Amino acid sequence: MSAVREFASVSISDNSNQIQINSNDSNFSVVPGSVIFIAGDRPRLVTSGDTTNRTLTLAIAYSGNDIVEKSATLIPLGQNSALLDAITSLTQAQNGLAEAYGEGPGTVGEISFSMIVDPPQTATQWPTWTQVQGDITEVLPEPATRWPAFSEVTGTIDKEQLPEAVRQDKKSLATSPPIRLIQSLNHILNDYPTIKKVDARPTESPNNKRLIRFDDVRTEVHIALTDRWFTIPTTISSRAFPIFYRGLILRFNNSAAYTGNIKMRVYPMGTGGSGLPNNPSLADHQWHEYETTVTDLYKIGEFNSQYFEGIIEYIELDTGWHQFDVNQSDVGSLNAKFDVAFGTFRSPFRTFYQKVDGYWYSEDMTPSVPNQIGPSWAQDAQNPRVFTVTDAEDGNDALRFFDDSFDDFEFELVIIAEYLSNTLALTVSNRDPNKMYYAGSGRFITDERIFFKRAGTRVTGAITVESIKMRIPHYG
């Protein structure tokens, strides 16, 4: 048996008294009093070993950082004394035999058989700790055999031995400096919210967690409160705009024709400046301020059989001025009122909301009944915003929401596709970026006819129209 044993790799966890031998070394019985030295750690007392499981048992559970795959040395410190005792016992037995046969020192006498077969106990087995070291409680100070009191370790302060100035200043009796508590890194990191990108508004309870959700589809940011979500407002302001559809006019009362200067801020949506006084040449989907002079003008919105489509934000005459920011049919400051040249009169006013991106968005304009539903399309009876399409393969087999008068308006669409078999076109031109290739949600901007149909091949799917909003830039 080797006096010292080397182990290439051992491991032990905090608060455990089992050392695991990772290598294939055989682990025989441990000499009581053996001490193991693990690289980087103080020596530990070993009481026993398990050859089958390749473990060593410590007398006291290990405390400290986990030790993983470190080299170790097992040294039987109690072995030397045991061997000396055994040698002494053997020597005594040999001397007894020699004396019995006249070959040893001392007086020759008789020896019993028991003197040979009953040698000292330490000569026939590994001695115990007490046999080797003696009773440790007899040689150690009494406080060392138990958990000492604080005063036994540190002593007490005799105030009478302190200088007079110190005894008078109680602040100087502090035994330790103040401790500055610093939060652990894990605790600090837990104070930061969890940020995540989503494509749907959160509905679950945040359960008092720190969460932030970014919705790029709806351009919304949601912050978790203790038990609900708060959506950061993205609306700066709101107001009403009159949308002049084809045939809508502003007629001066009693056909009182106006002659003089006229100034207007307008936003054409498809026909440029046609239909405005003197039919100016204006670009679509842009704000314009223009001035002109008219003679015998008795209506605004139609000029020389041309009809204006878009927004008139304000009108300034020599006799009056008016800004269209509230829903009203009579415009007293201009002595005029809204009317129609043909068709049925309907209110042109819609509320718009200005967002931080610089655009004005109308309220949701999704009609409860679409203008056209193709033969392969069906509208859900319970939720009119949900539509299904089955094997639509004809280019005209489509879902259309508005009539021709809205074809050139710019809209924002928020669409959710539950499933799609193939690509779905969202506008009549069947061009990117207004196409959906996969299931999911998306935000689309278009200034052409909204026309859901197959894109190239037949399509089957289910979609939800979350919102359709008119979009116009800010005129500032």
CSV table of C-alpha atoms in Angstrom, one decimal:
chain,number,residue,atom,x,y,z
A,1,MET,CA,0.0,0.0,0.0
A,2,SER,CA,1.5,3.4,-1.0
A,3,ALA,CA,1.9,5.9,1.8
A,4,VAL,CA,0.8,8.8,-0.5
A,5,ARG,CA,-2.0,8.6,-3.1
A,6,GLU,CA,-2.2,11.0,-6.1
A,7,PHE,CA,-5.5,11.7,-7.9
A,8,ALA,CA,-5.5,13.4,-11.3
A,9,SER,CA,-9.0,14.8,-11.0
A,10,VAL,CA,-11.5,15.3,-8.1
A,11,SER,CA,-14.6,17.4,-7.7
A,12,ILE,CA,-16.8,18.5,-4.7
A,13,SER,CA,-19.7,20.9,-4.3
A,14,ASP,CA,-20.4,23.5,-1.6
A,15,ASN,CA,-21.9,22.1,1.6
A,16,SER,CA,-21.1,18.5,0.6
A,17,ASN,CA,-18.8,16.0,2.4
A,18,GLN,CA,-18.4,13.7,-0.6
A,19,ILE,CA,-15.3,14.1,-2.8
A,20,GLN,CA,-15.8,12.5,-6.2
A,21,ILE,CA,-12.8,10.9,-7.9
A,22,ASN,CA,-13.2,11.5,-11.6
A,23,SER,CA,-10.3,9.4,-12.8
A,24,ASN,CA,-10.3,5.5,-12.8
A,25,ASP,CA,-8.0,5.3,-9.8
A,26,SER,CA,-8.8,2.5,-7.4
A,27,ASN,CA,-9.9,3.9,-4.0
A,28,PHE,CA,-9.1,1.5,-1.2
A,29,SER,CA,-9.7,1.9,2.5
A,30,VAL,CA,-8.5,5.2,3.9
A,31,VAL,CA,-6.1,5.3,6.8
A,32,PRO,CA,-7.8,7.2,9.7
A,33,GLY,CA,-6.2,10.5,10.1
A,34,SER,CA,-5.5,10.9,6.4
A,35,VAL,CA,-5.6,14.4,4.9
A,36,ILE,CA,-6.4,15.3,1.3
A,37,PHE,CA,-4.8,18.3,-0.3
A,38,ILE,CA,-6.8,19.7,-3.3
A,39,ALA,CA,-5.1,22.2,-5.6
A,40,GLY,CA,-6.0,25.7,-4.5
A,41,ASP,CA,-7.7,24.7,-1.2
A,42,ARG,CA,-6.7,24.1,2.4
A,43,PRO,CA,-6.2,20.4,3.6
A,44,ARG,CA,-9.3,18.5,4.6
A,45,LEU,CA,-9.5,15.5,7.0
A,46,VAL,CA,-10.8,12.2,5.3
A,47,THR,CA,-12.6,9.6,7.4
A,48,SER,CA,-13.4,6.9,4.8
A,49,GLY,CA,-13.5,5.9,1.2
A,50,ASP,CA,-15.8,4.0,-1.2
A,51,THR,CA,-14.0,1.9,-3.8
A,52,THR,CA,-17.2,1.1,-5.8
A,53,ASN,CA,-18.4,4.7,-6.1
A,54,ARG,CA,-14.9,6.2,-6.1
A,55,THR,CA,-15.7,8.7,-3.3
A,56,LEU,CA,-13.9,10.0,-0.2
A,57,THR,CA,-15.8,11.1,2.8
A,58,LEU,CA,-14.7,14.3,4.7
A,59,ALA,CA,-15.0,14.6,8.5
A,60,ILE,CA,-16.6,18.1,8.0
A,61,ALA,CA,-18.7,19.2,5.1
A,62,TYR,CA,-16.8,21.3,2.6
A,63,SER,CA,-17.8,25.0,2.3
A,64,GLY,CA,-16.7,27.3,-0.4
A,65,ASN,CA,-16.8,27.6,-4.2
A,66,ASP,CA,-17.5,24.4,-6.1
A,67,ILE,CA,-14.2,22.5,-6.9
A,68,VAL,CA,-14.4,21.0,-10.4
A,69,GLU,CA,-11.8,18.6,-11.8
A,70,LYS,CA,-8.8,19.6,-9.7
A,71,SER,CA,-5.8,17.4,-8.8
A,72,ALA,CA,-5.4,16.1,-5.2
A,73,THR,CA,-3.0,14.3,-2.9
A,74,LEU,CA,-4.1,12.0,-0.1
A,75,ILE,CA,-1.5,11.7,2.7
A,76,PRO,CA,-2.0,9.3,5.7
A,77,LEU,CA,-0.5,11.7,8.4
A,78,GLY,CA,-1.6,9.3,11.2
A,79,GLN,CA,0.2,6.3,9.6
A,80,ASN,CA,3.7,7.0,10.9
A,81,SER,CA,2.7,6.7,14.6
A,82,ALA,CA,0.7,3.6,13.9
A,83,LEU,CA,3.7,1.9,12.2
A,84,LEU,CA,6.0,2.8,15.0
A,85,ASP,CA,3.6,1.3,17.5
A,86,ALA,CA,3.4,-1.8,15.4
A,87,ILE,CA,7.2,-2.1,15.1
A,88,THR,CA,7.5,-1.6,18.9
A,89,SER,CA,5.0,-4.4,19.5
A,90,LEU,CA,6.8,-6.8,17.2
A,91,THR,CA,10.1,-6.0,18.8
A,92,GLN,CA,8.6,-6.7,22.2
A,93,ALA,CA,7.3,-10.1,20.9
A,94,GLN,CA,10.6,-11.0,19.4
A,95,ASN,CA,12.5,-10.1,22.6
A,96,GLY,CA,10.1,-12.3,24.6
A,97,LEU,CA,10.8,-15.2,22.3
A,98,ALA,CA,14.5,-14.6,22.5
A,99,GLU,CA,14.5,-14.5,26.3
A,100,ALA,CA,12.4,-17.6,26.4
A,101,TYR,CA,15.1,-19.4,24.4
A,102,GLY,CA,18.0,-17.7,26.0
A,103,GLU,CA,18.9,-15.5,23.0
A,104,GLY,CA,17.7,-12.1,24.2
A,105,PRO,CA,18.6,-9.6,26.8
A,106,GLY,CA,17.3,-9.8,30.3
A,107,THR,CA,16.5,-12.8,32.5
A,108,VAL,CA,15.6,-16.0,30.8
A,109,GLY,CA,12.2,-17.2,31.8
A,110,GLU,CA,9.2,-19.0,30.6
A,111,ILE,CA,6.8,-17.4,28.1
A,112,SER,CA,3.1,-18.3,27.6
A,113,PHE,CA,1.6,-18.9,24.2
A,114,SER,CA,-0.8,-16.0,24.7
A,115,MET,CA,2.2,-13.6,24.7
A,116,ILE,CA,2.8,-14.6,21.1
A,117,VAL,CA,-0.7,-14.9,19.7
A,118,ASP,CA,-2.1,-11.8,21.6
A,119,PRO,CA,0.2,-8.9,20.5
A,120,PRO,CA,-0.9,-5.2,21.1
A,121,GLN,CA,-4.0,-4.2,19.1
A,122,THR,CA,-2.1,-1.6,17.1
A,123,ALA,CA,0.2,-4.3,15.7
A,124,THR,CA,-2.7,-6.1,13.9
A,125,GLN,CA,-4.9,-3.3,12.5
A,126,TRP,CA,-4.9,0.3,11.6
A,127,PRO,CA,-5.1,2.3,14.8
A,128,THR,CA,-7.9,4.7,15.6
A,129,TRP,CA,-7.4,8.5,15.8
A,130,THR,CA,-7.3,8.4,19.6
A,131,GLN,CA,-4.8,5.5,19.6
A,132,VAL,CA,-2.5,7.5,17.3
A,133,GLN,CA,-3.1,11.1,18.5
A,134,GLY,CA,-4.5,10.6,22.0
A,135,ASP,CA,-7.6,12.4,23.3
A,136,ILE,CA,-7.4,15.8,21.6
A,137,THR,CA,-9.7,17.3,24.2
A,138,GLU,CA,-6.9,16.7,26.8
A,139,VAL,CA,-4.3,18.8,24.9
A,140,LEU,CA,-6.4,21.6,23.4
A,141,PRO,CA,-7.7,24.6,25.3
A,142,GLU,CA,-11.3,24.1,26.5
A,143,PRO,CA,-12.8,26.8,24.1
A,144,ALA,CA,-11.2,24.9,21.1
A,145,THR,CA,-13.4,21.9,21.8
A,146,ARG,CA,-16.6,23.8,21.2
A,147,TRP,CA,-18.0,26.9,19.3
A,148,PRO,CA,-16.4,29.8,21.3
A,149,ALA,CA,-18.2,32.9,22.5
A,150,PHE,CA,-17.4,36.2,20.7
A,151,SER,CA,-15.7,37.6,23.7
A,152,GLU,CA,-13.5,34.5,24.0
A,153,VAL,CA,-12.2,35.1,20.5
A,154,THR,CA,-11.9,38.9,20.4
A,155,GLY,CA,-11.6,39.7,24.0
A,156,THR,CA,-13.4,42.6,25.7
A,157,ILE,CA,-12.5,46.3,25.8
A,158,ASP,CA,-11.6,47.6,29.3
A,159,LYS,CA,-12.8,51.2,29.1
A,160,GLU,CA,-10.6,52.1,32.1
A,161,GLN,CA,-7.5,51.3,30.0
A,162,LEU,CA,-8.6,53.7,27.2
A,163,PRO,CA,-7.3,57.3,27.1
A,164,GLU,CA,-9.6,59.9,28.7
A,165,ALA,CA,-10.3,61.5,25.4
A,166,VAL,CA,-11.5,58.3,23.9
A,167,ARG,CA,-13.7,57.4,26.9
A,168,GLN,CA,-15.4,60.8,26.6
A,169,ASP,CA,-15.9,60.5,22.8
A,170,LYS,CA,-18.3,57.6,22.3
A,171,LYS,CA,-18.0,57.8,18.5
A,172,SER,CA,-14.4,56.6,18.7
A,173,LEU,CA,-15.6,53.3,20.3
A,174,ALA,CA,-16.8,52.0,17.0
A,175,THR,CA,-15.1,48.7,16.3
A,176,SER,CA,-15.5,48.7,12.5
A,177,PRO,CA,-15.9,51.3,9.7
A,178,PRO,CA,-19.4,51.7,8.1
A,179,ILE,CA,-20.1,49.2,5.3
A,180,ARG,CA,-21.3,50.5,1.9
A,181,LEU,CA,-23.8,48.0,0.5
A,182,ILE,CA,-23.6,47.4,-3.2
A,183,GLN,CA,-26.3,45.6,-5.2
A,184,SER,CA,-25.2,42.5,-6.9
A,185,LEU,CA,-24.9,42.5,-10.6
A,186,ASN,CA,-27.8,40.1,-11.0
A,187,HIS,CA,-30.0,42.4,-8.9
A,188,ILE,CA,-29.0,45.4,-10.9
A,189,LEU,CA,-29.8,43.7,-14.2
A,190,ASN,CA,-33.2,42.6,-12.9
A,191,ASP,CA,-34.1,46.3,-12.5
A,192,TYR,CA,-34.0,46.7,-16.3
A,193,PRO,CA,-37.2,45.9,-18.3
A,194,THR,CA,-37.4,43.0,-20.8
A,195,ILE,CA,-37.7,44.4,-24.3
A,196,LYS,CA,-39.4,42.4,-27.0
A,197,LYS,CA,-40.8,42.9,-30.5
A,198,VAL,CA,-44.4,41.7,-31.0
A,199,ASP,CA,-46.9,41.8,-33.9
A,200,ALA,CA,-50.1,41.9,-31.7
A,201,ARG,CA,-51.3,44.0,-28.8
A,202,PRO,CA,-50.5,42.2,-25.5
A,203,THR,CA,-53.5,40.8,-23.7
A,204,GLU,CA,-52.0,38.7,-20.9
A,205,SER,CA,-51.4,40.1,-17.5
A,206,PRO,CA,-47.8,41.3,-17.0
A,207,ASN,CA,-48.0,39.9,-13.4
A,208,ASN,CA,-45.9,42.8,-12.0
A,209,LYS,CA,-43.0,42.2,-14.3
A,210,ARG,CA,-40.8,44.8,-16.0
A,211,LEU,CA,-41.7,44.5,-19.7
A,212,ILE,CA,-41.7,46.7,-22.8
A,213,ARG,CA,-43.3,45.5,-26.1
A,214,PHE,CA,-42.7,47.2,-29.5
A,215,ASP,CA,-45.3,46.7,-32.2
A,216,ASP,CA,-43.8,47.7,-35.6
A,217,VAL,CA,-47.1,46.9,-37.4
A,218,ARG,CA,-49.2,49.4,-35.5
A,219,THR,CA,-46.3,51.6,-34.5
A,220,GLU,CA,-47.2,51.2,-30.8
A,221,VAL,CA,-45.2,50.8,-27.6
A,222,HIS,CA,-46.7,49.0,-24.6
A,223,ILE,CA,-45.3,49.2,-21.1
A,224,ALA,CA,-46.3,46.7,-18.4
A,225,LEU,CA,-47.8,48.1,-15.2
A,226,THR,CA,-48.5,45.8,-12.2
A,227,ASP,CA,-51.5,44.0,-13.6
A,228,ARG,CA,-52.2,45.7,-17.0
A,229,TRP,CA,-50.6,47.3,-20.0
A,230,PHE,CA,-50.2,51.0,-20.8
A,231,THR,CA,-49.9,52.0,-24.5
A,232,ILE,CA,-47.8,55.1,-25.0
A,233,PRO,CA,-49.9,57.6,-26.9
A,234,THR,CA,-48.5,58.3,-30.4
A,235,THR,CA,-51.2,60.9,-31.3
A,236,ILE,CA,-50.1,64.6,-31.2
A,237,SER,CA,-53.4,66.2,-32.1
A,238,SER,CA,-56.7,65.6,-33.9
A,239,ARG,CA,-59.0,67.7,-36.1
A,240,ALA,CA,-61.6,67.4,-38.8
A,241,PHE,CA,-60.9,67.6,-42.6
A,242,PRO,CA,-63.5,67.8,-45.3
A,243,ILE,CA,-62.9,65.2,-48.0
A,244,PHE,CA,-64.3,66.4,-51.3
A,245,TYR,CA,-65.5,63.4,-53.2
A,246,ARG,CA,-66.5,63.6,-56.8
A,247,GLY,CA,-69.7,65.7,-57.0
A,248,LEU,CA,-69.4,67.4,-53.7
A,249,ILE,CA,-69.4,71.2,-53.9
A,250,LEU,CA,-69.5,74.3,-51.6
A,251,ARG,CA,-72.3,76.5,-53.0
A,252,PHE,CA,-72.6,80.2,-52.2
A,253,ASN,CA,-76.0,80.9,-50.7
A,254,ASN,CA,-78.8,82.2,-53.0
A,255,SER,CA,-76.4,81.7,-56.0
A,256,ALA,CA,-74.6,84.9,-55.0
A,257,ALA,CA,-71.7,84.8,-57.4
A,258,TYR,CA,-68.4,85.9,-56.1
A,259,THR,CA,-65.9,88.1,-58.0
A,260,GLY,CA,-62.5,88.9,-56.5
A,261,ASN,CA,-59.4,87.2,-55.1
A,262,ILE,CA,-59.5,83.7,-53.6
A,263,LYS,CA,-56.8,81.9,-51.7
A,264,MET,CA,-56.9,78.2,-50.7
A,265,ARG,CA,-54.9,75.4,-49.1
A,266,VAL,CA,-55.7,72.1,-50.8
A,267,TYR,CA,-54.6,68.5,-50.9
A,268,PRO,CA,-55.5,66.9,-54.3
A,269,MET,CA,-56.2,63.1,-54.2
A,270,GLY,CA,-56.2,61.8,-57.8
A,271,THR,CA,-57.3,64.6,-60.1
A,272,GLY,CA,-54.7,67.3,-59.3
A,273,GLY,CA,-56.2,70.8,-59.2
A,274,SER,CA,-59.0,70.0,-61.6
A,275,GLY,CA,-62.4,71.3,-60.3
A,276,LEU,CA,-60.8,74.1,-58.3
A,277,PRO,CA,-61.3,77.7,-59.4
A,278,ASN,CA,-59.5,78.1,-62.9
A,279,ASN,CA,-58.5,74.5,-62.8
A,280,PRO,CA,-54.8,75.0,-61.6
A,281,SER,CA,-52.2,72.4,-62.4
A,282,LEU,CA,-51.3,70.8,-59.0
A,283,ALA,CA,-49.6,67.5,-58.1
A,284,ASP,CA,-51.6,64.8,-56.3
A,285,HIS,CA,-51.0,63.9,-52.6
A,286,GLN,CA,-49.2,67.1,-51.7
A,287,TRP,CA,-50.3,70.2,-49.9
A,288,HIS,CA,-50.6,73.4,-52.0
A,289,GLU,CA,-51.4,77.0,-51.2
A,290,TYR,CA,-52.5,78.9,-54.3
A,291,GLU,CA,-54.2,82.2,-55.2
A,292,THR,CA,-56.2,83.2,-58.2
A,293,THR,CA,-58.8,85.7,-59.3
A,294,VAL,CA,-62.3,84.7,-60.3
A,295,THR,CA,-65.4,86.3,-61.8
A,296,ASP,CA,-68.9,85.3,-61.0
A,297,LEU,CA,-67.9,82.2,-59.1
A,298,TYR,CA,-70.9,80.6,-57.3
A,299,LYS,CA,-69.5,77.2,-56.3
A,300,ILE,CA,-66.2,75.6,-55.2
A,301,GLY,CA,-65.4,72.0,-56.1
A,302,GLU,CA,-66.5,72.1,-59.7
A,303,PHE,CA,-65.1,74.3,-62.5
A,304,ASN,CA,-65.9,73.9,-66.2
A,305,SER,CA,-67.4,70.5,-65.6
A,306,GLN,CA,-64.3,69.3,-63.7
A,307,TYR,CA,-64.7,68.0,-60.2
A,308,PHE,CA,-62.2,68.3,-57.4
A,309,GLU,CA,-61.2,65.3,-55.3
A,310,GLY,CA,-59.3,65.8,-52.1
A,311,ILE,CA,-59.1,68.2,-49.1
A,312,ILE,CA,-59.8,71.9,-48.9
A,313,GLU,CA,-58.2,73.0,-45.6
A,314,TYR,CA,-59.2,76.7,-45.7
A,315,ILE,CA,-60.7,79.3,-48.1
A,316,GLU,CA,-59.9,83.1,-48.0
A,317,LEU,CA,-62.1,85.6,-50.0
A,318,ASP,CA,-62.0,89.3,-50.0
A,319,THR,CA,-65.2,89.2,-48.0
A,320,GLY,CA,-64.4,86.5,-45.5
A,321,TRP,CA,-62.2,83.7,-44.4
A,322,HIS,CA,-62.9,80.1,-43.1
A,323,GLN,CA,-60.8,77.2,-41.9
A,324,PHE,CA,-62.5,73.8,-42.2
A,325,ASP,CA,-61.7,72.2,-38.8
A,326,VAL,CA,-65.2,71.2,-37.5
A,327,ASN,CA,-68.0,69.2,-39.0
A,328,GLN,CA,-70.6,71.7,-40.3
A,329,SER,CA,-72.8,71.9,-43.4
A,330,ASP,CA,-73.3,75.7,-43.4
A,331,VAL,CA,-70.2,77.9,-43.6
A,332,GLY,CA,-71.5,81.3,-42.4
A,333,SER,CA,-68.2,83.1,-42.7
A,334,LEU,CA,-68.3,82.5,-46.5
A,335,ASN,CA,-72.1,82.7,-46.9
A,336,ALA,CA,-72.0,79.1,-48.3
A,337,LYS,CA,-73.1,75.6,-47.6
A,338,PHE,CA,-72.2,72.1,-48.8
A,339,ASP,CA,-74.2,70.5,-51.6
A,340,VAL,CA,-73.9,67.9,-54.3
A,341,ALA,CA,-73.9,68.3,-58.1
A,342,PHE,CA,-75.2,64.8,-58.4
A,343,GLY,CA,-75.8,61.7,-56.3
A,344,THR,CA,-76.7,61.6,-52.6
A,345,PHE,CA,-75.2,64.1,-50.2
A,346,ARG,CA,-73.2,62.7,-47.3
A,347,SER,CA,-71.0,64.5,-44.8
A,348,PRO,CA,-67.4,65.0,-46.1
A,349,PHE,CA,-65.9,65.5,-42.7
A,350,ARG,CA,-63.6,62.9,-41.1
A,351,THR,CA,-61.6,63.1,-37.9
A,352,PHE,CA,-57.9,62.8,-38.4
A,353,TYR,CA,-55.2,62.1,-35.8
A,354,GLN,CA,-51.7,63.4,-36.3
A,355,LYS,CA,-49.0,61.0,-35.2
A,356,VAL,CA,-45.3,61.4,-34.4
A,357,ASP,CA,-44.3,60.2,-37.9
A,358,GLY,CA,-45.7,63.5,-39.3
A,359,TYR,CA,-48.8,62.1,-41.0
A,360,TRP,CA,-52.5,62.5,-40.3
A,361,TYR,CA,-54.5,59.3,-40.0
A,362,SER,CA,-58.3,59.1,-40.3
A,363,GLU,CA,-60.5,57.1,-38.1
A,364,ASP,CA,-61.0,53.5,-39.3
A,365,MET,CA,-62.9,53.5,-42.6
A,366,THR,CA,-63.4,49.7,-43.0
A,367,PRO,CA,-67.0,49.4,-44.3
A,368,SER,CA,-69.3,46.8,-42.7
A,369,VAL,CA,-70.3,45.6,-46.2
A,370,PRO,CA,-67.6,45.7,-48.8
A,371,ASN,CA,-68.3,47.2,-52.2
A,372,GLN,CA,-67.5,43.9,-53.9
A,373,ILE,CA,-67.1,40.3,-52.7
A,374,GLY,CA,-65.9,37.8,-55.3
A,375,PRO,CA,-67.5,34.3,-55.6
A,376,SER,CA,-64.6,32.6,-53.8
A,377,TRP,CA,-64.8,35.0,-50.9
A,378,ALA,CA,-66.9,34.9,-47.8
A,379,GLN,CA,-67.5,37.4,-44.9
A,380,ASP,CA,-67.8,36.0,-41.4
A,381,ALA,CA,-71.3,36.5,-40.0
A,382,GLN,CA,-70.2,37.0,-36.4
A,383,ASN,CA,-67.1,39.2,-37.2
A,384,PRO,CA,-67.6,41.3,-40.4
A,385,ARG,CA,-63.8,42.0,-40.4
A,386,VAL,CA,-62.9,38.4,-41.0
A,387,PHE,CA,-62.9,37.1,-44.6
A,388,THR,CA,-62.0,33.7,-46.1
A,389,VAL,CA,-61.1,32.9,-49.7
A,390,THR,CA,-61.1,29.4,-51.2
A,391,ASP,CA,-59.2,28.7,-54.5
A,392,ALA,CA,-59.6,32.1,-56.0
A,393,GLU,CA,-57.8,31.8,-59.4
A,394,ASP,CA,-59.5,34.6,-61.5
A,395,GLY,CA,-57.9,38.0,-61.4
A,396,ASN,CA,-61.4,39.6,-60.9
A,397,ASP,CA,-62.4,37.2,-58.2
A,398,ALA,CA,-61.6,39.8,-55.5
A,399,LEU,CA,-62.5,41.6,-52.3
A,400,ARG,CA,-63.0,45.3,-52.9
A,401,PHE,CA,-63.9,47.7,-50.0
A,402,PHE,CA,-64.6,51.1,-51.7
A,403,ASP,CA,-66.0,52.4,-55.0
A,404,ASP,CA,-64.1,54.3,-57.7
A,405,SER,CA,-64.2,57.6,-55.8
A,406,PHE,CA,-61.6,56.2,-53.3
A,407,ASP,CA,-59.3,54.6,-55.8
A,408,ASP,CA,-56.5,57.2,-55.6
A,409,PHE,CA,-56.6,58.0,-51.9
A,410,GLU,CA,-53.7,57.0,-49.8
A,411,PHE,CA,-54.6,54.4,-47.1
A,412,GLU,CA,-52.9,52.6,-44.3
A,413,LEU,CA,-53.9,48.9,-44.1
A,414,VAL,CA,-53.3,46.7,-41.1
A,415,ILE,CA,-54.0,43.1,-42.1
A,416,ILE,CA,-53.7,39.8,-40.2
A,417,ALA,CA,-53.5,36.6,-42.2
A,418,GLU,CA,-54.3,33.5,-40.3
A,419,TYR,CA,-53.2,31.2,-43.1
A,420,LEU,CA,-52.4,31.6,-46.8
A,421,SER,CA,-51.8,28.9,-49.4
A,422,ASN,CA,-50.1,31.3,-51.8
A,423,THR,CA,-49.4,35.0,-52.3
A,424,LEU,CA,-52.2,37.4,-51.7
A,425,ALA,CA,-52.3,40.8,-53.5
A,426,LEU,CA,-53.8,43.8,-51.7
A,427,THR,CA,-54.1,46.3,-54.5
A,428,VAL,CA,-55.2,46.1,-58.1
A,429,SER,CA,-51.7,46.5,-59.6
A,430,ASN,CA,-50.5,43.3,-57.9
A,431,ARG,CA,-47.1,44.8,-57.0
A,432,ASP,CA,-44.8,44.8,-54.0
A,433,PRO,CA,-44.7,46.0,-51.4
A,434,ASN,CA,-48.5,45.5,-51.1
A,435,LYS,CA,-48.5,41.7,-51.2
A,436,MET,CA,-48.6,39.1,-48.4
A,437,TYR,CA,-46.6,36.0,-48.9
A,438,TYR,CA,-47.1,34.3,-45.6
A,439,ALA,CA,-49.4,34.1,-42.6
A,440,GLY,CA,-48.9,36.9,-40.1
A,441,SER,CA,-49.6,40.6,-39.6
A,442,GLY,CA,-48.5,43.5,-41.7
A,443,ARG,CA,-48.9,47.3,-42.3
A,444,PHE,CA,-49.2,48.5,-45.9
A,445,ILE,CA,-49.4,52.0,-47.4
A,446,THR,CA,-51.1,52.3,-50.8
A,447,ASP,CA,-52.5,55.1,-53.0
A,448,GLU,CA,-54.3,52.9,-55.5
A,449,ARG,CA,-57.4,50.7,-55.5
A,450,ILE,CA,-57.6,48.3,-52.6
A,451,PHE,CA,-58.3,45.0,-54.3
A,452,PHE,CA,-57.6,41.7,-52.5
A,453,LYS,CA,-57.0,38.9,-55.0
A,454,ARG,CA,-54.7,36.0,-56.0
A,455,ALA,CA,-51.2,37.0,-57.0
A,456,GLY,CA,-50.1,34.7,-59.9
A,457,THR,CA,-51.8,31.5,-58.8
A,458,ARG,CA,-54.9,30.5,-56.9
A,459,VAL,CA,-55.1,31.4,-53.3
A,460,THR,CA,-56.8,30.1,-50.2
A,461,GLY,CA,-56.7,31.7,-46.8
A,462,ALA,CA,-58.3,33.6,-44.0
A,463,ILE,CA,-57.6,37.2,-43.2
A,464,THR,CA,-58.7,39.8,-40.6
A,465,VAL,CA,-58.9,43.5,-41.6
A,466,GLU,CA,-57.9,45.3,-38.4
A,467,SER,CA,-58.2,48.8,-39.9
A,468,ILE,CA,-58.2,50.9,-43.1
A,469,LYS,CA,-57.2,54.5,-42.5
A,470,MET,CA,-56.8,57.4,-44.9
A,471,ARG,CA,-53.3,58.9,-44.6
A,472,ILE,CA,-52.1,62.4,-45.5
A,473,PRO,CA,-48.9,64.3,-44.6
A,474,HIS,CA,-48.8,67.3,-42.4
A,475,TYR,CA,-49.0,70.6,-44.2
A,476,GLY,CA,-46.5,72.4,-41.8
